[in-house]
């Protein structure tokens, strides 16, 4: 959620993909500079779109990426990244934080338009829905060009609300809309006090996914096991078990196994990165760039082999106030009166006051519900050694759209 306020009457929350064409910079750093880490970057609101550089272009600003320390129980984020768009760079020098409009990736708005059409298509064997909506103060005059662009490229309609005299009613209405679009999994995106009579615009993006495994885990094989949170701490977890044939590989430079669990129809996959027990997950995160992720998870470069899979049954729900994260990346102008430039939205002086993100993911025997050196096979004359993939210590997971390579959700599971 993003909210925009007018500095005359108050502040405004909102930013992200709902930006007028022409409001983006065209700066793009060399691929080797792109990382998911938290190096500081200067990002101006004036004439630029505020985006999170630690992940590929996607539908909304979201939870902190692997380069930042998450809450103790792990982190969770959601978003969608079209394969046709370049990774968003994070420059090591004072530069800009922006999408590339003139490079090989083409126009950013056209890219999102194509992606939304693809992920929202009907007739799939999974349920994946994205929904965007703008909730504007009814007395505020927003440019028709801005409204038209939001509808054309992001399928986002403008709904007028009365924030000035009915702020609580407006907040509950927005929460009800989000709850409906996420099948009730995100019931209260906006907490009491998150919007006020000074609010002029709230921009909301909701993503909901539910998919069954192509091969389901047998509930009778699920049992309580110990999950190694750290060298000195273990916690009980309900561990699912399956023996079947999956795509799998081993990345020697980070001592990490990668396993691909497809959903029904094989249009979506869960990709799990599991470091060796002697390798800290933070080591993997520090080495993880978008280019390396794409290289390491290429299905045509993986072996398909029989493997014993042990995976915790888990549910993650996280909320984030993204202002501090964005400011730490250098995107400060958007939050400051007199510096923010959202003239592509309205003639009124607006500035960004709040960016809120909330995500939900549940993984069980049936599948997933969500609101981010090759292993050798030993052959013997009388028996086959079946490799084990035992996720009984911290790991990263990604839900990926196969056709676009878009990362819909990703997160870290570090503690039951």
mmCIF file of C-alpha atoms in Angstrom:
data_model
loop_
_atom_site.group_PDB
_atom_site.id
_atom_site.type_symbol
_atom_site.label_atom_id
_atom_site.label_comp_id
_atom_site.label_asym_id
_atom_site.label_seq_id
_atom_site.Cartn_x
_atom_site.Cartn_y
_atom_site.Cartn_z
ATOM 1 C CA UNK A 1 0.000 0.000 0.000
ATOM 2 C CA UNK A 2 1.162 3.502 -0.750
ATOM 3 C CA UNK A 3 -0.455 6.653 0.520
ATOM 4 C CA UNK A 4 0.010 10.162 -0.819
ATOM 5 C CA UNK A 5 -0.696 13.353 1.073
ATOM 6 C CA UNK A 6 -0.889 16.983 0.130
ATOM 7 C CA UNK A 7 1.617 19.179 2.009
ATOM 8 C CA UNK A 8 -0.956 21.935 2.076
ATOM 9 C CA UNK A 9 -3.562 19.891 3.888
ATOM 10 C CA UNK A 10 -1.352 17.027 4.948
ATOM 11 C CA UNK A 11 0.732 14.228 3.552
ATOM 12 C CA UNK A 12 0.041 11.678 0.841
ATOM 13 C CA UNK A 13 0.863 7.981 0.747
ATOM 14 C CA UNK A 14 1.772 6.137 -2.422
ATOM 15 C CA UNK A 15 4.309 5.555 -5.175
ATOM 16 C CA UNK A 16 5.548 2.631 -7.187
ATOM 17 C CA UNK A 17 4.347 1.416 -10.561
ATOM 18 C CA UNK A 18 1.501 3.939 -10.733
ATOM 19 C CA UNK A 19 3.641 6.609 -12.370
ATOM 20 C CA UNK A 20 2.934 8.631 -15.468
ATOM 21 C CA UNK A 21 4.907 7.556 -18.576
ATOM 22 C CA UNK A 22 7.946 9.791 -18.869
ATOM 23 C CA UNK A 23 8.414 9.996 -15.103
ATOM 24 C CA UNK A 24 11.225 7.413 -15.108
ATOM 25 C CA UNK A 25 14.953 7.872 -15.507
ATOM 26 C CA UNK A 26 16.763 5.870 -18.179
ATOM 27 C CA UNK A 27 19.944 5.187 -16.220
ATOM 28 C CA UNK A 28 21.104 1.580 -16.098
ATOM 29 C CA UNK A 29 24.365 0.334 -14.658
ATOM 30 C CA UNK A 30 26.460 -2.504 -16.018
ATOM 31 C CA UNK A 31 25.202 -5.987 -15.090
ATOM 32 C CA UNK A 32 28.080 -6.647 -12.721
ATOM 33 C CA UNK A 33 26.889 -3.816 -10.478
ATOM 34 C CA UNK A 34 23.419 -5.268 -9.964
ATOM 35 C CA UNK A 35 22.963 -6.782 -6.555
ATOM 36 C CA UNK A 36 20.269 -7.512 -4.029
ATOM 37 C CA UNK A 37 22.358 -5.919 -1.305
ATOM 38 C CA UNK A 38 21.650 -2.713 0.621
ATOM 39 C CA UNK A 39 24.363 -0.390 -0.718
ATOM 40 C CA UNK A 40 23.177 3.229 -0.458
ATOM 41 C CA UNK A 41 21.824 4.822 -3.607
ATOM 42 C CA UNK A 42 20.490 8.301 -4.254
ATOM 43 C CA UNK A 43 16.977 8.042 -5.654
ATOM 44 C CA UNK A 44 15.164 11.252 -6.438
ATOM 45 C CA UNK A 45 11.405 11.457 -6.465
ATOM 46 C CA UNK A 46 11.690 14.298 -8.948
ATOM 47 C CA UNK A 47 11.197 12.779 -12.369
ATOM 48 C CA UNK A 48 11.858 9.234 -11.197
ATOM 49 C CA UNK A 49 9.925 6.253 -9.985
ATOM 50 C CA UNK A 50 10.774 4.878 -6.557
ATOM 51 C CA UNK A 51 11.503 1.169 -6.816
ATOM 52 C CA UNK A 52 13.289 -1.488 -4.785
ATOM 53 C CA UNK A 53 16.592 -2.322 -6.539
ATOM 54 C CA UNK A 54 17.219 -5.635 -4.789
ATOM 55 C CA UNK A 55 14.753 -7.543 -6.947
ATOM 56 C CA UNK A 56 13.785 -7.540 -10.620
ATOM 57 C CA UNK A 57 11.054 -5.174 -11.824
ATOM 58 C CA UNK A 58 7.783 -6.249 -10.343
ATOM 59 C CA UNK A 59 4.253 -5.077 -9.434
ATOM 60 C CA UNK A 60 4.895 -3.376 -6.121
ATOM 61 C CA UNK A 61 7.428 -2.304 -3.584
ATOM 62 C CA UNK A 62 7.604 -5.063 -1.084
ATOM 63 C CA UNK A 63 9.435 -6.603 1.828
ATOM 64 C CA UNK A 64 13.202 -6.300 2.394
ATOM 65 C CA UNK A 65 15.367 -8.391 0.115
ATOM 66 C CA UNK A 66 18.050 -10.888 1.109
ATOM 67 C CA UNK A 67 20.609 -8.145 1.591
ATOM 68 C CA UNK A 68 18.790 -6.817 4.665
ATOM 69 C CA UNK A 69 18.333 -8.532 7.982
ATOM 70 C CA UNK A 70 14.737 -9.728 8.302
ATOM 71 C CA UNK A 71 12.604 -10.310 11.387
ATOM 72 C CA UNK A 72 13.740 -13.304 13.493
ATOM 73 C CA UNK A 73 11.143 -15.658 12.023
ATOM 74 C CA UNK A 74 12.163 -14.887 8.453
ATOM 75 C CA UNK A 75 11.006 -12.557 5.783
ATOM 76 C CA UNK A 76 8.476 -12.660 3.028
ATOM 77 C CA UNK A 77 7.855 -10.537 0.023
ATOM 78 C CA UNK A 78 5.691 -10.640 -3.054
ATOM 79 C CA UNK A 79 5.924 -9.182 -6.496
ATOM 80 C CA UNK A 80 6.092 -10.102 -10.156
ATOM 81 C CA UNK A 81 9.014 -9.671 -12.529
ATOM 82 C CA UNK A 82 8.590 -9.954 -16.288
ATOM 83 C CA UNK A 83 11.425 -11.690 -18.089
ATOM 84 C CA UNK A 84 11.331 -9.018 -20.797
ATOM 85 C CA UNK A 85 12.451 -6.311 -18.391
ATOM 86 C CA UNK A 86 16.009 -5.812 -17.108
ATOM 87 C CA UNK A 87 16.964 -6.316 -13.506
ATOM 88 C CA UNK A 88 16.805 -3.083 -11.555
ATOM 89 C CA UNK A 89 20.402 -2.096 -10.836
ATOM 90 C CA UNK A 90 21.876 -0.964 -7.562
ATOM 91 C CA UNK A 91 24.742 1.329 -8.371
ATOM 92 C CA UNK A 92 27.798 1.313 -6.078
ATOM 93 C CA UNK A 93 28.345 4.996 -6.826
ATOM 94 C CA UNK A 94 25.974 7.925 -6.249
ATOM 95 C CA UNK A 95 23.475 7.380 -9.037
ATOM 96 C CA UNK A 96 19.840 6.797 -9.606
ATOM 97 C CA UNK A 97 17.375 4.169 -8.585
ATOM 98 C CA UNK A 98 15.199 3.555 -11.600
ATOM 99 C CA UNK A 99 13.864 1.295 -14.321
ATOM 100 C CA UNK A 100 15.384 1.351 -17.783
ATOM 101 C CA UNK A 101 12.981 2.646 -20.417
ATOM 102 C CA UNK A 102 15.337 2.950 -23.369
ATOM 103 C CA UNK A 103 17.422 -0.213 -23.145
ATOM 104 C CA UNK A 104 16.744 -3.677 -24.478
ATOM 105 C CA UNK A 105 13.966 -4.169 -21.989
ATOM 106 C CA UNK A 106 11.641 -1.784 -23.796
ATOM 107 C CA UNK A 107 9.001 0.412 -22.198
ATOM 108 C CA UNK A 108 8.376 -0.294 -18.523
ATOM 109 C CA UNK A 109 4.632 0.352 -18.717
ATOM 110 C CA UNK A 110 4.170 -1.908 -21.744
ATOM 111 C CA UNK A 111 6.127 -4.591 -19.906
ATOM 112 C CA UNK A 112 3.833 -4.476 -16.896
ATOM 113 C CA UNK A 113 0.779 -4.439 -19.161
ATOM 114 C CA UNK A 114 1.922 -7.651 -20.881
ATOM 115 C CA UNK A 115 2.853 -9.277 -17.592
ATOM 116 C CA UNK A 116 -0.479 -8.548 -15.922
ATOM 117 C CA UNK A 117 -2.281 -10.036 -18.901
ATOM 118 C CA UNK A 118 -0.132 -13.173 -18.679
ATOM 119 C CA UNK A 119 -0.376 -13.834 -14.937
ATOM 120 C CA UNK A 120 -4.095 -13.056 -14.736
ATOM 121 C CA UNK A 121 -5.063 -15.335 -17.613
ATOM 122 C CA UNK A 122 -7.883 -17.814 -17.083
ATOM 123 C CA UNK A 123 -7.868 -21.560 -17.653
ATOM 124 C CA UNK A 124 -4.790 -22.305 -15.541
ATOM 125 C CA UNK A 125 -4.525 -25.166 -13.033
ATOM 126 C CA UNK A 126 -3.504 -22.735 -10.302
ATOM 127 C CA UNK A 127 -5.121 -19.604 -8.927
ATOM 128 C CA UNK A 128 -3.010 -16.494 -9.360
ATOM 129 C CA UNK A 129 -4.641 -13.098 -9.248
ATOM 130 C CA UNK A 130 -3.202 -9.608 -9.055
ATOM 131 C CA UNK A 131 -5.333 -6.561 -8.391
ATOM 132 C CA UNK A 132 -4.476 -2.854 -8.375
ATOM 133 C CA UNK A 133 -6.658 0.024 -7.273
ATOM 134 C CA UNK A 134 -6.282 3.694 -6.460
ATOM 135 C CA UNK A 135 -8.331 5.199 -3.642
ATOM 136 C CA UNK A 136 -8.351 8.977 -4.018
ATOM 137 C CA UNK A 137 -9.761 11.777 -1.892
ATOM 138 C CA UNK A 138 -12.942 12.838 -3.681
ATOM 139 C CA UNK A 139 -12.142 16.540 -3.414
ATOM 140 C CA UNK A 140 -8.677 16.145 -4.983
ATOM 141 C CA UNK A 141 -8.296 16.679 -8.731
ATOM 142 C CA UNK A 142 -6.114 13.954 -10.257
ATOM 143 C CA UNK A 143 -4.974 14.315 -13.858
ATOM 144 C CA UNK A 144 -7.039 12.376 -16.383
ATOM 145 C CA UNK A 145 -3.819 11.267 -18.111
ATOM 146 C CA UNK A 146 -2.691 9.660 -14.843
ATOM 147 C CA UNK A 147 -6.037 7.898 -14.366
ATOM 148 C CA UNK A 148 -6.020 6.646 -17.975
ATOM 149 C CA UNK A 149 -2.451 5.349 -17.749
ATOM 150 C CA UNK A 150 -3.174 3.449 -14.538
ATOM 151 C CA UNK A 151 -6.178 1.785 -16.144
ATOM 152 C CA UNK A 152 -4.416 1.012 -19.431
ATOM 153 C CA UNK A 153 -1.120 -0.336 -18.141
ATOM 154 C CA UNK A 154 -1.949 -1.612 -14.635
ATOM 155 C CA UNK A 155 -5.667 -2.423 -14.786
ATOM 156 C CA UNK A 156 -6.075 -0.059 -11.834
ATOM 157 C CA UNK A 157 -9.265 1.954 -11.453
ATOM 158 C CA UNK A 158 -9.597 5.090 -9.351
ATOM 159 C CA UNK A 159 -12.199 4.936 -6.583
ATOM 160 C CA UNK A 160 -13.127 8.130 -4.770
ATOM 161 C CA UNK A 161 -13.352 8.083 -0.963
ATOM 162 C CA UNK A 162 -13.934 10.711 1.710
ATOM 163 C CA UNK A 163 -10.712 10.718 3.734
ATOM 164 C CA UNK A 164 -11.409 14.182 5.136
ATOM 165 C CA UNK A 165 -14.639 13.447 7.027
ATOM 166 C CA UNK A 166 -14.863 9.624 6.945
ATOM 167 C CA UNK A 167 -11.298 8.422 7.374
ATOM 168 C CA UNK A 168 -12.075 5.290 9.426
ATOM 169 C CA UNK A 169 -14.836 4.226 7.056
ATOM 170 C CA UNK A 170 -12.420 4.709 4.160
ATOM 171 C CA UNK A 171 -9.718 2.644 5.883
ATOM 172 C CA UNK A 172 -12.122 -0.238 6.516
ATOM 173 C CA UNK A 173 -13.369 -0.079 2.938
ATOM 174 C CA UNK A 174 -9.827 -0.414 1.581
ATOM 175 C CA UNK A 175 -9.115 -3.313 3.944
ATOM 176 C CA UNK A 176 -12.291 -5.059 2.794
ATOM 177 C CA UNK A 177 -11.221 -4.726 -0.833
ATOM 178 C CA UNK A 178 -7.793 -6.221 -0.066
ATOM 179 C CA UNK A 179 -9.343 -9.057 1.975
ATOM 180 C CA UNK A 180 -11.652 -9.918 -0.921
ATOM 181 C CA UNK A 181 -8.810 -9.983 -3.451
ATOM 182 C CA UNK A 182 -6.604 -12.176 -1.220
ATOM 183 C CA UNK A 183 -9.341 -14.641 -0.235
ATOM 184 C CA UNK A 184 -9.296 -13.294 3.321
ATOM 185 C CA UNK A 185 -5.606 -14.060 3.899
ATOM 186 C CA UNK A 186 -4.714 -10.385 4.341
ATOM 187 C CA UNK A 187 -7.561 -9.021 6.422
ATOM 188 C CA UNK A 188 -6.097 -5.713 7.633
ATOM 189 C CA UNK A 189 -3.503 -4.144 5.399
ATOM 190 C CA UNK A 190 -4.093 -0.692 6.871
ATOM 191 C CA UNK A 191 -3.863 -0.525 10.643
ATOM 192 C CA UNK A 192 -5.781 2.127 12.628
ATOM 193 C CA UNK A 193 -4.103 5.496 12.210
ATOM 194 C CA UNK A 194 -2.270 4.578 9.001
ATOM 195 C CA UNK A 195 -4.482 6.981 7.042
ATOM 196 C CA UNK A 196 -5.896 10.282 8.295
ATOM 197 C CA UNK A 197 -7.884 13.324 7.073
ATOM 198 C CA UNK A 198 -4.749 14.592 5.327
ATOM 199 C CA UNK A 199 -4.526 11.540 3.074
ATOM 200 C CA UNK A 200 -5.094 12.292 -0.597
ATOM 201 C CA UNK A 201 -4.312 9.024 -2.375
ATOM 202 C CA UNK A 202 -3.813 5.377 -1.399
ATOM 203 C CA UNK A 203 -2.435 3.010 -4.038
ATOM 204 C CA UNK A 204 -2.955 -0.676 -3.374
ATOM 205 C CA UNK A 205 -1.555 -3.775 -5.049
ATOM 206 C CA UNK A 206 -2.795 -7.222 -4.002
ATOM 207 C CA UNK A 207 -1.385 -10.561 -5.145
ATOM 208 C CA UNK A 208 -2.973 -13.916 -4.325
ATOM 209 C CA UNK A 209 -1.687 -17.348 -5.275
ATOM 210 C CA UNK A 210 -2.883 -20.850 -4.548
ATOM 211 C CA UNK A 211 -1.463 -23.922 -6.230
ATOM 212 C CA UNK A 212 -1.270 -27.656 -5.628
ATOM 213 C CA UNK A 213 1.956 -29.602 -5.967
ATOM 214 C CA UNK A 214 2.319 -31.594 -9.170
ATOM 215 C CA UNK A 215 3.109 -34.482 -6.802
ATOM 216 C CA UNK A 216 1.606 -34.030 -3.362
ATOM 217 C CA UNK A 217 3.199 -35.032 -0.081
ATOM 218 C CA UNK A 218 1.474 -37.894 1.747
ATOM 219 C CA UNK A 219 0.121 -36.584 5.064
ATOM 220 C CA UNK A 220 0.776 -39.967 6.672
ATOM 221 C CA UNK A 221 4.508 -39.409 6.177
ATOM 222 C CA UNK A 222 4.491 -36.043 7.964
ATOM 223 C CA UNK A 223 6.017 -36.237 11.428
ATOM 224 C CA UNK A 224 7.557 -34.016 14.059
ATOM 225 C CA UNK A 225 11.255 -33.415 13.493
ATOM 226 C CA UNK A 226 13.858 -31.020 14.839
ATOM 227 C CA UNK A 227 14.647 -27.890 12.836
ATOM 228 C CA UNK A 228 18.151 -26.493 13.397
ATOM 229 C CA UNK A 229 17.652 -22.772 13.853
ATOM 230 C CA UNK A 230 21.342 -22.344 14.690
ATOM 231 C CA UNK A 231 24.266 -24.376 16.005
ATOM 232 C CA UNK A 232 22.910 -24.074 19.530
ATOM 233 C CA UNK A 233 19.151 -24.014 18.990
ATOM 234 C CA UNK A 234 16.602 -26.467 17.632
ATOM 235 C CA UNK A 235 12.820 -26.251 17.396
ATOM 236 C CA UNK A 236 10.131 -28.826 16.582
ATOM 237 C CA UNK A 237 8.531 -28.686 13.149
ATOM 238 C CA UNK A 238 6.054 -30.782 11.189
ATOM 239 C CA UNK A 239 8.300 -32.247 8.478
ATOM 240 C CA UNK A 240 6.747 -33.475 5.224
ATOM 241 C CA UNK A 241 8.432 -36.287 3.287
ATOM 242 C CA UNK A 242 8.367 -37.521 -0.313
ATOM 243 C CA UNK A 243 10.540 -39.629 -2.596
ATOM 244 C CA UNK A 244 10.158 -38.770 -6.267
ATOM 245 C CA UNK A 245 11.957 -37.408 -9.329
ATOM 246 C CA UNK A 246 12.715 -33.675 -9.407
ATOM 247 C CA UNK A 247 15.034 -31.175 -11.044
ATOM 248 C CA UNK A 248 18.019 -30.655 -8.765
ATOM 249 C CA UNK A 249 21.525 -29.221 -8.822
ATOM 250 C CA UNK A 250 24.394 -28.239 -6.540
ATOM 251 C CA UNK A 251 26.196 -24.881 -6.664
ATOM 252 C CA UNK A 252 29.711 -25.531 -5.419
ATOM 253 C CA UNK A 253 30.739 -21.884 -5.043
ATOM 254 C CA UNK A 254 28.120 -21.344 -2.328
ATOM 255 C CA UNK A 255 27.836 -24.967 -1.124
ATOM 256 C CA UNK A 256 24.101 -24.995 -1.774
ATOM 257 C CA UNK A 257 21.597 -27.489 -3.153
ATOM 258 C CA UNK A 258 18.791 -26.220 -5.385
ATOM 259 C CA UNK A 259 15.564 -28.185 -5.736
ATOM 260 C CA UNK A 260 12.604 -27.428 -8.019
ATOM 261 C CA UNK A 261 9.133 -28.497 -6.865
ATOM 262 C CA UNK A 262 6.610 -27.949 -9.692
ATOM 263 C CA UNK A 263 2.951 -27.114 -9.168
ATOM 264 C CA UNK A 264 0.166 -28.795 -11.138
ATOM 265 C CA UNK A 265 0.483 -27.877 -14.798
ATOM 266 C CA UNK A 266 4.185 -27.052 -14.305
ATOM 267 C CA UNK A 267 3.601 -23.386 -15.139
ATOM 268 C CA UNK A 268 4.784 -22.428 -11.653
ATOM 269 C CA UNK A 269 7.591 -23.829 -9.510
ATOM 270 C CA UNK A 270 8.843 -23.493 -5.976
ATOM 271 C CA UNK A 271 12.624 -23.196 -6.050
ATOM 272 C CA UNK A 272 14.381 -23.989 -2.770
ATOM 273 C CA UNK A 273 17.984 -23.012 -2.021
ATOM 274 C CA UNK A 274 19.348 -25.110 0.843
ATOM 275 C CA UNK A 275 22.934 -24.446 2.003
ATOM 276 C CA UNK A 276 25.029 -27.223 3.494
ATOM 277 C CA UNK A 277 24.683 -27.395 7.274
ATOM 278 C CA UNK A 278 28.142 -25.833 7.658
ATOM 279 C CA UNK A 279 27.248 -22.858 5.423
ATOM 280 C CA UNK A 280 25.480 -19.831 6.895
ATOM 281 C CA UNK A 281 22.427 -18.727 4.911
ATOM 282 C CA UNK A 282 23.712 -15.152 5.026
ATOM 283 C CA UNK A 283 26.722 -16.273 2.985
ATOM 284 C CA UNK A 284 24.373 -17.410 0.233
ATOM 285 C CA UNK A 285 22.405 -14.167 0.397
ATOM 286 C CA UNK A 286 25.548 -12.056 0.043
ATOM 287 C CA UNK A 287 26.520 -13.912 -3.122
ATOM 288 C CA UNK A 288 23.040 -13.885 -4.623
ATOM 289 C CA UNK A 289 22.512 -11.487 -7.513
ATOM 290 C CA UNK A 290 19.642 -11.632 -9.968
ATOM 291 C CA UNK A 291 21.989 -12.729 -12.756
ATOM 292 C CA UNK A 292 23.343 -15.568 -10.622
ATOM 293 C CA UNK A 293 19.833 -16.587 -9.604
ATOM 294 C CA UNK A 294 18.813 -16.892 -13.260
ATOM 295 C CA UNK A 295 21.980 -18.831 -14.076
ATOM 296 C CA UNK A 296 21.744 -21.204 -11.114
ATOM 297 C CA UNK A 297 18.045 -22.002 -11.593
ATOM 298 C CA UNK A 298 18.056 -22.774 -15.326
ATOM 299 C CA UNK A 299 15.964 -25.927 -15.626
ATOM 300 C CA UNK A 300 17.756 -27.056 -18.788
ATOM 301 C CA UNK A 301 21.030 -27.147 -16.850
ATOM 302 C CA UNK A 302 19.687 -29.245 -13.966
ATOM 303 C CA UNK A 303 19.705 -33.000 -13.515
ATOM 304 C CA UNK A 304 16.405 -34.784 -13.104
ATOM 305 C CA UNK A 305 16.855 -37.463 -10.481
ATOM 306 C CA UNK A 306 15.093 -39.387 -7.779
ATOM 307 C CA UNK A 307 15.496 -37.663 -4.434
ATOM 308 C CA UNK A 308 14.201 -37.950 -0.879
ATOM 309 C CA UNK A 309 12.680 -34.591 0.020
ATOM 310 C CA UNK A 310 12.040 -33.439 3.589
ATOM 311 C CA UNK A 311 10.350 -30.029 3.755
ATOM 312 C CA UNK A 312 8.784 -28.262 6.757
ATOM 313 C CA UNK A 313 5.108 -27.428 6.733
ATOM 314 C CA UNK A 314 5.057 -23.696 7.372
ATOM 315 C CA UNK A 315 3.027 -20.518 7.324
ATOM 316 C CA UNK A 316 4.560 -17.045 7.130
ATOM 317 C CA UNK A 317 2.810 -13.711 7.468
ATOM 318 C CA UNK A 318 4.829 -10.518 7.630
ATOM 319 C CA UNK A 319 4.108 -6.785 7.627
ATOM 320 C CA UNK A 320 6.552 -4.014 6.792
ATOM 321 C CA UNK A 321 6.649 -0.237 6.894
ATOM 322 C CA UNK A 322 8.915 0.400 3.931
ATOM 323 C CA UNK A 323 9.759 4.064 4.560
ATOM 324 C CA UNK A 324 12.914 3.343 6.562
ATOM 325 C CA UNK A 325 14.062 0.755 4.009
ATOM 326 C CA UNK A 326 13.582 3.101 1.058
ATOM 327 C CA UNK A 327 15.238 6.003 2.869
ATOM 328 C CA UNK A 328 18.221 3.817 3.760
ATOM 329 C CA UNK A 329 18.603 3.131 0.025
ATOM 330 C CA UNK A 330 18.742 6.855 -0.632
ATOM 331 C CA UNK A 331 15.155 7.443 -1.757
ATOM 332 C CA UNK A 332 14.490 10.412 0.493
ATOM 333 C CA UNK A 333 13.119 13.191 -1.736
ATOM 334 C CA UNK A 334 9.787 11.431 -2.240
ATOM 335 C CA UNK A 335 9.050 11.740 1.493
ATOM 336 C CA UNK A 336 10.062 15.404 1.850
ATOM 337 C CA UNK A 337 7.822 18.417 1.311
ATOM 338 C CA UNK A 338 9.269 20.751 -1.274
ATOM 339 C CA UNK A 339 11.414 18.044 -2.887
ATOM 340 C CA UNK A 340 8.894 15.426 -3.984
ATOM 341 C CA UNK A 341 7.635 15.818 -7.549
ATOM 342 C CA UNK A 342 4.477 13.858 -8.344
ATOM 343 C CA UNK A 343 3.270 16.381 -10.907
ATOM 344 C CA UNK A 344 2.449 13.516 -13.256
ATOM 345 C CA UNK A 345 -0.403 12.596 -10.902
ATOM 346 C CA UNK A 346 -1.890 15.918 -9.870
ATOM 347 C CA UNK A 347 -1.285 19.654 -10.043
ATOM 348 C CA UNK A 348 -1.469 19.727 -6.249
ATOM 349 C CA UNK A 349 1.731 19.450 -4.223
ATOM 350 C CA UNK A 350 1.966 15.840 -3.082
ATOM 351 C CA UNK A 351 4.550 13.878 -1.156
ATOM 352 C CA UNK A 352 4.949 10.271 -0.088
ATOM 353 C CA UNK A 353 4.158 9.517 3.551
ATOM 354 C CA UNK A 354 3.818 5.765 3.902
ATOM 355 C CA UNK A 355 4.588 2.537 2.046
ATOM 356 C CA UNK A 356 3.142 -0.580 3.668
ATOM 357 C CA UNK A 357 3.579 -4.166 2.527
ATOM 358 C CA UNK A 358 2.042 -7.348 3.878
ATOM 359 C CA UNK A 359 2.439 -10.890 2.575
ATOM 360 C CA UNK A 360 1.163 -14.343 3.418
ATOM 361 C CA UNK A 361 2.453 -17.765 2.351
ATOM 362 C CA UNK A 362 1.409 -21.205 3.542
ATOM 363 C CA UNK A 363 3.094 -24.431 2.436
ATOM 364 C CA UNK A 364 1.573 -27.823 3.245
ATOM 365 C CA UNK A 365 1.175 -31.335 1.815
ATOM 366 C CA UNK A 366 -1.305 -30.270 -0.882
ATOM 367 C CA UNK A 367 0.620 -27.261 -2.107
ATOM 368 C CA UNK A 368 1.102 -23.575 -1.458
ATOM 369 C CA UNK A 369 -1.168 -20.668 -0.684
ATOM 370 C CA UNK A 370 0.190 -17.160 -0.792
ATOM 371 C CA UNK A 371 -1.071 -13.621 -0.622
ATOM 372 C CA UNK A 372 10.283 -13.613 -3.761
ATOM 373 C CA UNK A 373 29.041 -28.615 -8.936
ATOM 374 C CA UNK A 374 26.327 -31.027 -9.848
ATOM 375 C CA UNK A 375 25.321 -33.597 -7.326
ATOM 376 C CA UNK A 376 26.484 -37.032 -8.318
ATOM 377 C CA UNK A 377 24.315 -40.142 -8.411
ATOM 378 C CA UNK A 378 26.037 -43.254 -7.148
ATOM 379 C CA UNK A 379 25.161 -46.463 -8.957
ATOM 380 C CA UNK A 380 25.650 -49.882 -7.404
ATOM 381 C CA UNK A 381 24.992 -53.335 -8.742
ATOM 382 C CA UNK A 382 22.209 -54.211 -6.314
ATOM 383 C CA UNK A 383 20.990 -50.872 -5.019
ATOM 384 C CA UNK A 384 20.739 -47.194 -5.883
ATOM 385 C CA UNK A 385 21.724 -44.444 -3.477
ATOM 386 C CA UNK A 386 18.898 -41.915 -3.391
ATOM 387 C CA UNK A 387 20.142 -38.367 -2.687
ATOM 388 C CA UNK A 388 18.506 -36.554 0.221
ATOM 389 C CA UNK A 389 17.252 -33.000 0.268
ATOM 390 C CA UNK A 390 16.526 -32.387 3.940
ATOM 391 C CA UNK A 391 15.401 -28.822 4.672
ATOM 392 C CA UNK A 392 15.891 -29.081 8.440
ATOM 393 C CA UNK A 393 17.877 -25.830 8.648
ATOM 394 C CA UNK A 394 17.359 -22.291 7.241
ATOM 395 C CA UNK A 395 16.680 -21.999 3.512
ATOM 396 C CA UNK A 396 15.446 -19.590 0.833
ATOM 397 C CA UNK A 397 12.362 -20.228 -1.289
ATOM 398 C CA UNK A 398 11.060 -18.652 -4.488
ATOM 399 C CA UNK A 399 7.739 -19.118 -6.293
ATOM 400 C CA UNK A 400 8.483 -18.558 -9.962
ATOM 401 C CA UNK A 401 6.316 -18.166 -13.060
ATOM 402 C CA UNK A 402 7.999 -20.443 -15.623
ATOM 403 C CA UNK A 403 7.071 -18.611 -18.836
ATOM 404 C CA UNK A 404 8.187 -15.153 -17.722
ATOM 405 C CA UNK A 405 10.749 -16.216 -15.086
ATOM 406 C CA UNK A 406 8.901 -13.764 -12.849
ATOM 407 C CA UNK A 407 9.445 -14.203 -9.112
ATOM 408 C CA UNK A 408 5.968 -13.992 -7.590
ATOM 409 C CA UNK A 409 6.934 -14.580 -3.963
ATOM 410 C CA UNK A 410 10.192 -15.257 -2.173
ATOM 411 C CA UNK A 411 11.309 -15.544 1.392
ATOM 412 C CA UNK A 412 13.555 -17.047 3.998
ATOM 413 C CA UNK A 413 12.434 -19.774 6.394
ATOM 414 C CA UNK A 414 14.775 -19.570 9.361
ATOM 415 C CA UNK A 415 12.673 -20.692 12.321
ATOM 416 C CA UNK A 416 9.386 -22.575 12.860
#
